């Protein structure tokens, strides 16, 4: 049996790089991919530190990682759009294709969705992965593997924008400039926003927000973020507010900085399951609050914006590590938020 290197999570804070059996194509619509770049996501950190996220619990040795790009090694007989040697971005969430959510195109809500790196499905912190060919997108040779991997957070941002019904020339507020918030800034501008106002508490992230096109950035530790956004919008608030900090504080702020008639999209997840919503304010100002889960149908948009160069998230990559240094990579991503944004595992 041919073997490959993989970073295997054995328990809380216990991840080891070891040799495991190489996967092989089992059905005609699958492809075998050599992984070249994988981003570390907040969800990987949760599994590493806590062994679970909600109902998803790591009970057996498990491989994390889902923000990935690679090179096609082999394709099943039914795969026509890819060939060995192609550079590809991989959409990690595949619906069951049979339930009503899948039929409605909302496969992110499929109760039987297979998501790469989410138990029981193995992830991409390994050398080779087998995946459904129709969830694999060809990239031109000049697009770096890292940019392909960054299509994943970009797909989250584009799904949030699709769900917001944002209009051209909108004023947008992005609360929280982690990888998703930063992706939202560029995705909103590429999708026609006139102006993006961003908040965070880390100077590095605010600098990146400016670099990626935010017109105004505010440090929520130094100024009253709500007042700053209201002042910047003539007291009106933003047409669309994206909460991307995953904090109750930012959720509360979003109710205060949305324009009457505007839309709030809650992108971040909080440990708290209940937050007070000022319902009378919501009713009388006719604003809406929407949730999103990952994405559906936005990967092709993410790939297209990346190929066209309308979005370039490469500046958010602050650290790069080989697979052998996965523990250090996870530690940096988790504990050095002041100096790291997106940490990438590179396999050359
Ligand atoms: Zn992710
Ligand atoms: Zn389904």
CSV table of C-alpha atoms and ligand atoms in Angstrom, one decimal:
chain,number,residue,atom,x,y,z
A,1,UNK,CA,0.0,0.0,0.0
A,2,UNK,CA,1.4,3.4,-0.9
A,3,UNK,CA,1.6,5.8,2.1
A,4,UNK,CA,1.6,9.5,2.6
A,5,UNK,CA,2.4,12.0,5.3
A,6,UNK,CA,-0.6,13.4,7.3
A,7,UNK,CA,-1.0,15.5,10.5
A,8,UNK,CA,-3.3,13.4,12.6
A,9,UNK,CA,-5.2,14.7,15.6
A,10,UNK,CA,-5.3,12.1,18.3
A,11,UNK,CA,-6.8,14.1,21.1
A,12,UNK,CA,-6.9,17.6,22.6
A,13,UNK,CA,-3.6,19.4,21.9
A,14,UNK,CA,-2.2,16.2,20.4
A,15,UNK,CA,-1.5,16.3,16.7
A,16,UNK,CA,1.2,14.2,15.1
A,17,UNK,CA,2.7,14.0,11.7
A,18,UNK,CA,2.7,10.4,10.6
A,19,UNK,CA,2.6,8.0,7.6
A,20,UNK,CA,-0.9,6.8,6.7
A,21,UNK,CA,-2.4,4.9,3.8
A,22,UNK,CA,-2.8,7.0,0.6
A,23,UNK,CA,-6.4,7.4,-0.5
A,24,UNK,CA,-7.6,6.2,-4.0
A,25,UNK,CA,-10.4,7.1,-6.3
A,26,UNK,CA,-13.5,5.0,-5.5
A,27,UNK,CA,-16.1,6.3,-8.0
A,28,UNK,CA,-16.0,7.7,-11.5
A,29,UNK,CA,-16.8,11.3,-10.5
A,30,UNK,CA,-13.9,11.6,-8.0
A,31,UNK,CA,-10.5,13.1,-8.4
A,32,UNK,CA,-7.2,12.5,-6.5
A,33,UNK,CA,-5.5,15.8,-5.6
A,34,UNK,CA,-2.0,16.5,-4.3
A,35,UNK,CA,-2.5,19.2,-1.7
A,36,UNK,CA,-0.1,22.2,-2.0
A,37,UNK,CA,-1.5,24.9,0.3
A,38,UNK,CA,-3.9,24.8,3.3
A,39,UNK,CA,-5.0,27.7,5.4
A,40,UNK,CA,-5.5,27.3,9.1
A,41,UNK,CA,-9.0,28.2,10.1
A,42,UNK,CA,-10.5,29.1,13.5
A,43,UNK,CA,-12.5,25.9,13.4
A,44,UNK,CA,-9.2,23.9,13.1
A,45,UNK,CA,-8.1,25.6,16.3
A,46,UNK,CA,-11.3,24.7,18.1
A,47,UNK,CA,-10.9,21.0,17.2
A,48,UNK,CA,-7.2,21.1,18.2
A,49,UNK,CA,-7.9,22.8,21.6
A,50,UNK,CA,-11.3,21.4,22.5
A,51,UNK,CA,-11.7,18.3,20.4
A,52,UNK,CA,-15.2,19.4,19.2
A,53,UNK,CA,-17.3,22.1,17.7
A,54,UNK,CA,-20.9,21.8,18.9
A,55,UNK,CA,-22.3,18.4,17.8
A,56,UNK,CA,-19.1,17.6,15.8
A,57,UNK,CA,-16.8,15.6,18.1
A,58,UNK,CA,-13.5,14.1,17.3
A,59,UNK,CA,-13.7,10.5,18.6
A,60,UNK,CA,-11.2,8.8,16.3
A,61,UNK,CA,-7.8,9.9,15.0
A,62,UNK,CA,-8.8,12.7,12.6
A,63,UNK,CA,-7.2,15.0,9.9
A,64,UNK,CA,-8.1,18.7,10.0
A,65,UNK,CA,-7.9,21.3,7.3
A,66,UNK,CA,-10.4,22.5,4.7
A,67,UNK,CA,-9.0,25.7,3.1
A,68,UNK,CA,-7.0,24.1,0.4
A,69,UNK,CA,-5.7,24.1,-3.2
A,70,UNK,CA,-3.6,21.5,-5.0
A,71,UNK,CA,-2.7,19.7,-8.2
A,72,UNK,CA,-4.8,17.0,-9.9
A,73,UNK,CA,-3.0,13.6,-9.9
A,74,UNK,CA,-5.8,11.4,-11.3
A,75,UNK,CA,-9.4,11.8,-12.4
A,76,UNK,CA,-12.3,9.4,-12.5
A,77,UNK,CA,-13.8,8.4,-15.9
A,78,UNK,CA,-16.8,10.7,-15.6
A,79,UNK,CA,-14.7,13.8,-14.8
A,80,UNK,CA,-14.4,15.9,-18.0
A,81,UNK,CA,-13.4,19.4,-16.8
A,82,UNK,CA,-10.1,18.4,-15.1
A,83,UNK,CA,-6.9,16.5,-16.1
A,84,UNK,CA,-3.7,15.5,-14.3
A,85,UNK,CA,-1.4,18.4,-13.7
A,86,UNK,CA,-4.3,21.0,-13.4
A,87,UNK,CA,-4.0,23.5,-10.5
A,88,UNK,CA,-7.3,23.5,-8.6
A,89,UNK,CA,-9.2,25.1,-5.7
A,90,UNK,CA,-11.3,22.6,-3.7
A,91,UNK,CA,-14.8,23.4,-2.3
A,92,UNK,CA,-14.9,21.5,1.0
A,93,UNK,CA,-18.6,21.2,1.6
A,94,UNK,CA,-20.5,18.7,-0.5
A,95,UNK,CA,-24.3,18.1,0.0
A,96,UNK,CA,-26.0,14.7,-0.1
A,97,UNK,CA,-27.6,15.8,-3.4
A,98,UNK,CA,-30.9,14.1,-2.5
A,99,UNK,CA,-32.6,16.1,0.3
A,100,UNK,CA,-34.8,19.2,-0.1
A,101,UNK,CA,-32.1,21.6,0.9
A,102,UNK,CA,-29.8,20.2,-1.8
A,103,UNK,CA,-32.6,20.4,-4.3
A,104,UNK,CA,-33.2,24.0,-3.3
A,105,UNK,CA,-29.5,24.7,-3.9
A,106,UNK,CA,-29.0,25.4,-0.2
A,107,UNK,CA,-26.6,22.5,0.3
A,108,UNK,CA,-24.9,24.2,3.2
A,109,UNK,CA,-28.0,23.4,5.2
A,110,UNK,CA,-28.0,19.7,4.1
A,111,UNK,CA,-28.2,17.6,7.3
A,112,UNK,CA,-25.9,15.0,5.6
A,113,UNK,CA,-23.4,17.5,4.2
A,114,UNK,CA,-19.9,16.1,3.9
A,115,UNK,CA,-17.4,18.8,5.0
A,116,UNK,CA,-13.7,18.3,4.6
A,117,UNK,CA,-11.9,18.2,7.9
A,118,UNK,CA,-15.1,18.0,9.9
A,119,UNK,CA,-15.6,14.6,11.6
A,120,UNK,CA,-16.0,12.0,10.3
A,121,UNK,CA,-14.6,13.4,7.0
A,122,UNK,CA,-10.8,13.7,6.8
A,123,UNK,CA,-9.2,17.0,5.9
A,124,UNK,CA,-6.3,18.5,4.0
A,125,UNK,CA,-3.4,18.6,6.4
A,126,UNK,CA,-2.0,15.7,4.4
A,127,UNK,CA,-0.4,15.1,1.0
A,128,UNK,CA,-3.3,13.7,-1.0
A,129,UNK,CA,-7.1,14.0,-0.9
A,130,UNK,CA,-9.8,12.3,-2.9
A,131,UNK,CA,-12.8,14.6,-3.6
A,132,UNK,CA,-15.9,15.0,-5.7
A,133,UNK,CA,-14.8,16.3,-9.1
A,134,UNK,CA,-17.7,18.7,-9.4
A,135,UNK,CA,-16.6,20.5,-6.2
A,136,UNK,CA,-13.1,21.1,-7.7
A,137,UNK,CA,-12.4,24.2,-9.8
A,138,UNK,CA,-9.6,24.6,-12.2
A,139,UNK,CA,-7.2,27.6,-11.7
A,140,UNK,CA,-4.9,29.1,-14.3
A,141,UNK,CA,-1.2,28.4,-13.9
A,142,UNK,CA,-0.5,32.0,-12.8
A,143,UNK,CA,-2.8,31.9,-9.7
A,144,UNK,CA,-0.7,30.9,-6.7
A,145,UNK,CA,-1.8,27.8,-4.7
A,146,UNK,CA,-2.3,30.1,-1.6
A,147,UNK,CA,-4.7,32.2,-3.6
A,148,UNK,CA,-6.6,29.0,-4.4
A,149,UNK,CA,-6.7,28.1,-0.7
A,150,UNK,CA,-8.0,31.6,0.1
A,151,UNK,CA,-11.0,31.0,-2.1
A,152,UNK,CA,-12.5,29.3,1.0
A,153,UNK,CA,-12.7,32.3,3.3
A,154,UNK,CA,-13.6,34.3,0.3
A,155,UNK,CA,-16.5,32.0,-0.5
A,156,UNK,CA,-17.8,32.6,3.1
A,157,UNK,CA,-17.6,36.4,2.5
A,158,UNK,CA,-19.4,36.2,-0.8
A,159,UNK,CA,-22.1,34.0,0.6
A,160,UNK,CA,-22.6,36.7,3.3
A,161,UNK,CA,-22.8,39.4,0.6
A,162,UNK,CA,-25.3,37.3,-1.4
A,163,UNK,CA,-27.4,36.8,1.7
A,164,UNK,CA,-27.3,40.6,2.5
A,165,UNK,CA,-28.9,41.7,-0.8
A,166,UNK,CA,-26.3,44.4,-0.8
A,167,UNK,CA,-27.1,47.0,-3.5
A,168,UNK,CA,-24.5,48.8,-5.7
A,169,UNK,CA,-22.8,51.8,-4.1
A,170,UNK,CA,-23.9,50.6,-0.6
A,171,UNK,CA,-22.1,51.8,2.5
A,172,UNK,CA,-20.9,48.7,4.4
A,173,UNK,CA,-19.6,48.2,7.9
A,174,UNK,CA,-17.4,45.2,8.7
A,175,UNK,CA,-17.1,44.6,12.5
A,176,UNK,CA,-14.0,42.4,13.0
A,177,UNK,CA,-11.0,42.1,10.6
A,178,UNK,CA,-9.9,38.6,11.0
A,179,UNK,CA,-9.5,36.6,7.7
A,180,UNK,CA,-13.3,36.6,7.1
A,181,UNK,CA,-13.7,40.3,7.9
A,182,UNK,CA,-10.8,41.2,5.6
A,183,UNK,CA,-12.2,38.9,2.8
A,184,UNK,CA,-15.5,40.8,3.3
A,185,UNK,CA,-13.9,44.1,2.7
A,186,UNK,CA,-12.5,43.1,-0.7
A,187,UNK,CA,-15.6,41.0,-1.6
A,188,UNK,CA,-17.9,43.9,-0.8
A,189,UNK,CA,-15.9,46.3,-2.9
A,190,UNK,CA,-15.6,43.8,-5.8
A,191,UNK,CA,-19.4,43.4,-5.6
A,192,UNK,CA,-20.1,47.1,-5.9
A,193,UNK,CA,-20.0,48.6,-2.4
A,194,UNK,CA,-19.0,52.3,-2.5
A,195,UNK,CA,-17.5,52.4,0.9
A,196,UNK,CA,-16.4,50.0,3.6
A,197,UNK,CA,-15.9,51.0,7.2
A,198,UNK,CA,-14.1,48.5,9.4
A,199,UNK,CA,-13.4,47.9,13.1
A,200,UNK,CA,-11.1,45.6,15.0
A,201,UNK,CA,-8.9,45.8,18.1
A,202,UNK,CA,-5.6,44.8,16.6
A,203,UNK,CA,-3.5,47.5,14.8
A,204,UNK,CA,-2.1,44.9,12.3
A,205,UNK,CA,-5.6,43.9,11.2
A,206,UNK,CA,-6.7,47.5,10.9
A,207,UNK,CA,-3.7,48.2,8.7
A,208,UNK,CA,-4.5,45.2,6.5
A,209,UNK,CA,-8.2,46.5,6.3
A,210,UNK,CA,-6.9,49.8,4.9
A,211,UNK,CA,-4.5,48.0,2.6
A,212,UNK,CA,-7.4,45.9,1.2
A,213,UNK,CA,-9.5,48.9,0.5
A,214,UNK,CA,-11.5,50.0,3.7
A,215,UNK,CA,-12.1,53.7,3.5
A,216,UNK,CA,-12.2,54.2,7.3
A,217,UNK,CA,-10.9,51.9,10.1
A,218,UNK,CA,-11.5,52.3,13.8
A,219,UNK,CA,-9.8,50.6,16.7
A,220,UNK,CA,-12.7,49.5,19.0
A,221,UNK,CA,-10.3,49.5,22.0
A,222,UNK,CA,-9.5,53.2,21.5
A,223,UNK,CA,-12.7,54.7,20.3
A,224,UNK,CA,-16.4,54.1,20.7
A,225,UNK,CA,-16.9,52.0,17.5
A,226,UNK,CA,-20.7,52.7,17.4
A,227,UNK,CA,-20.2,56.5,17.6
A,228,UNK,CA,-17.4,56.4,15.1
A,229,UNK,CA,-19.5,54.6,12.5
A,230,UNK,CA,-22.5,56.8,13.1
A,231,UNK,CA,-20.3,59.9,12.8
A,232,UNK,CA,-18.8,58.6,9.6
A,233,UNK,CA,-22.2,58.0,8.1
A,234,UNK,CA,-23.8,61.4,9.1
A,235,UNK,CA,-25.7,59.7,11.9
A,236,UNK,CA,-27.5,57.2,9.6
A,237,UNK,CA,-25.5,54.0,10.0
A,238,UNK,CA,-24.5,51.5,7.3
A,239,UNK,CA,-26.8,50.0,4.7
A,240,UNK,CA,-25.3,46.6,5.4
A,241,UNK,CA,-23.4,45.5,8.6
A,242,UNK,CA,-21.3,42.3,8.7
A,243,UNK,CA,-20.6,41.0,12.1
A,244,UNK,CA,-17.3,39.1,11.6
A,245,UNK,CA,-15.8,39.3,15.0
A,246,UNK,CA,-17.8,36.5,16.5
A,247,UNK,CA,-18.3,38.5,19.7
A,248,UNK,CA,-21.5,39.5,21.6
A,249,UNK,CA,-20.1,43.0,21.9
A,250,UNK,CA,-19.9,43.3,18.1
A,251,UNK,CA,-23.3,41.7,17.7
A,252,UNK,CA,-24.7,44.4,20.0
A,253,UNK,CA,-22.9,47.1,18.1
A,254,UNK,CA,-24.3,45.9,14.8
A,255,UNK,CA,-27.9,46.7,16.0
A,256,UNK,CA,-26.8,50.3,16.7
A,257,UNK,CA,-24.8,50.9,13.5
A,258,UNK,CA,-27.3,49.6,10.9
A,259,UNK,CA,-29.2,52.1,9.0
A,260,UNK,CA,-33.0,52.1,9.3
A,261,UNK,CA,-34.2,49.6,6.7
A,262,UNK,CA,-30.7,48.0,6.5
A,263,UNK,CA,-29.5,44.5,6.9
A,264,UNK,CA,-27.2,42.9,9.5
A,265,UNK,CA,-25.5,39.6,8.5
A,266,UNK,CA,-24.1,37.7,11.5
A,267,UNK,CA,-21.1,35.9,10.1
A,268,UNK,CA,-19.1,35.1,13.2
A,269,UNK,CA,-20.1,32.5,15.7
A,270,UNK,CA,-20.1,33.2,19.5
A,271,UNK,CA,-19.6,30.8,22.4
A,272,UNK,CA,-22.8,32.3,23.8
A,273,UNK,CA,-25.9,30.8,22.2
A,274,UNK,CA,-28.3,33.7,23.2
A,275,UNK,CA,-27.8,37.4,22.6
A,276,UNK,CA,-30.5,40.0,23.5
A,277,UNK,CA,-31.9,41.6,20.3
A,278,UNK,CA,-33.5,45.1,20.7
A,279,UNK,CA,-36.7,43.9,19.1
A,280,UNK,CA,-38.7,47.2,19.3
A,281,UNK,CA,-35.8,49.0,17.7
A,282,UNK,CA,-35.7,46.3,15.0
A,283,UNK,CA,-39.4,46.5,14.3
A,284,UNK,CA,-39.7,50.3,14.2
A,285,UNK,CA,-36.5,50.8,12.2
A,286,UNK,CA,-37.3,47.9,9.8
A,287,UNK,CA,-33.9,46.4,9.8
A,288,UNK,CA,-33.2,42.7,9.4
A,289,UNK,CA,-30.9,40.3,11.0
A,290,UNK,CA,-29.7,37.3,9.0
A,291,UNK,CA,-27.4,34.4,9.8
A,292,UNK,CA,-25.2,32.5,7.4
A,293,UNK,CA,-23.6,29.0,7.6
A,294,UNK,CA,-20.5,28.6,5.4
A,295,UNK,CA,-21.6,29.0,1.8
A,296,UNK,CA,-23.6,27.5,-1.1
A,297,UNK,CA,-23.0,28.4,-4.7
A,298,UNK,CA,-20.4,31.1,-3.9
A,299,UNK,CA,-17.3,29.1,-4.7
A,300,UNK,CA,-17.5,29.8,-8.4
A,301,UNK,CA,-17.7,33.5,-7.6
A,302,UNK,CA,-14.7,33.3,-5.3
A,303,UNK,CA,-12.7,31.5,-8.0
A,304,UNK,CA,-13.8,34.0,-10.7
A,305,UNK,CA,-12.9,37.1,-8.6
A,306,UNK,CA,-9.5,35.5,-7.7
A,307,UNK,CA,-8.7,34.7,-11.4
A,308,UNK,CA,-9.8,38.2,-12.5
A,309,UNK,CA,-7.7,39.8,-9.8
A,310,UNK,CA,-10.7,41.7,-8.5
A,311,UNK,CA,-9.9,40.2,-5.1
A,312,UNK,CA,-6.4,39.5,-3.8
A,313,UNK,CA,-6.2,38.2,-0.3
A,314,UNK,CA,-2.6,37.2,-0.4
A,315,UNK,CA,-1.7,40.1,1.9
A,316,UNK,CA,-3.6,38.5,4.8
A,317,UNK,CA,-1.1,35.5,4.8
A,318,UNK,CA,1.3,36.4,7.6
A,319,UNK,CA,3.0,33.1,8.3
A,320,UNK,CA,3.9,30.0,6.3
A,321,UNK,CA,4.9,26.6,7.7
A,322,UNK,CA,5.7,23.1,6.2
A,323,UNK,CA,3.3,20.3,7.3
A,324,UNK,CA,6.0,19.0,9.7
A,325,UNK,CA,5.6,22.2,11.7
A,326,UNK,CA,1.8,22.0,12.0
A,327,UNK,CA,1.9,22.3,15.9
A,328,UNK,CA,3.8,25.5,15.7
A,329,UNK,CA,1.5,26.8,12.9
A,330,UNK,CA,-1.6,26.1,15.1
A,331,UNK,CA,0.0,27.7,18.1
A,332,UNK,CA,0.9,30.9,16.2
A,333,UNK,CA,-2.6,31.1,14.7
A,334,UNK,CA,-4.2,30.7,18.1
A,335,UNK,CA,-2.0,32.7,20.4
A,336,UNK,CA,-0.4,35.5,18.4
A,337,UNK,CA,-3.5,37.3,17.0
A,338,UNK,CA,-1.6,40.6,17.3
A,339,UNK,CA,0.9,39.5,14.7
A,340,UNK,CA,-0.7,36.7,12.7
A,341,UNK,CA,-3.8,36.8,10.5
A,342,UNK,CA,-3.9,33.8,8.1
A,343,UNK,CA,-1.3,31.0,8.7
A,344,UNK,CA,-0.7,28.8,5.8
A,345,UNK,CA,0.6,25.2,5.5
A,346,UNK,CA,2.7,24.9,2.3
A,347,UNK,CA,3.6,21.6,0.7
A,348,UNK,CA,6.1,22.1,-2.2
B,1,LIG,ZN1,-12.7,27.8,7.5
B,2,LIG,ZN1,-28.7,17.1,1.1
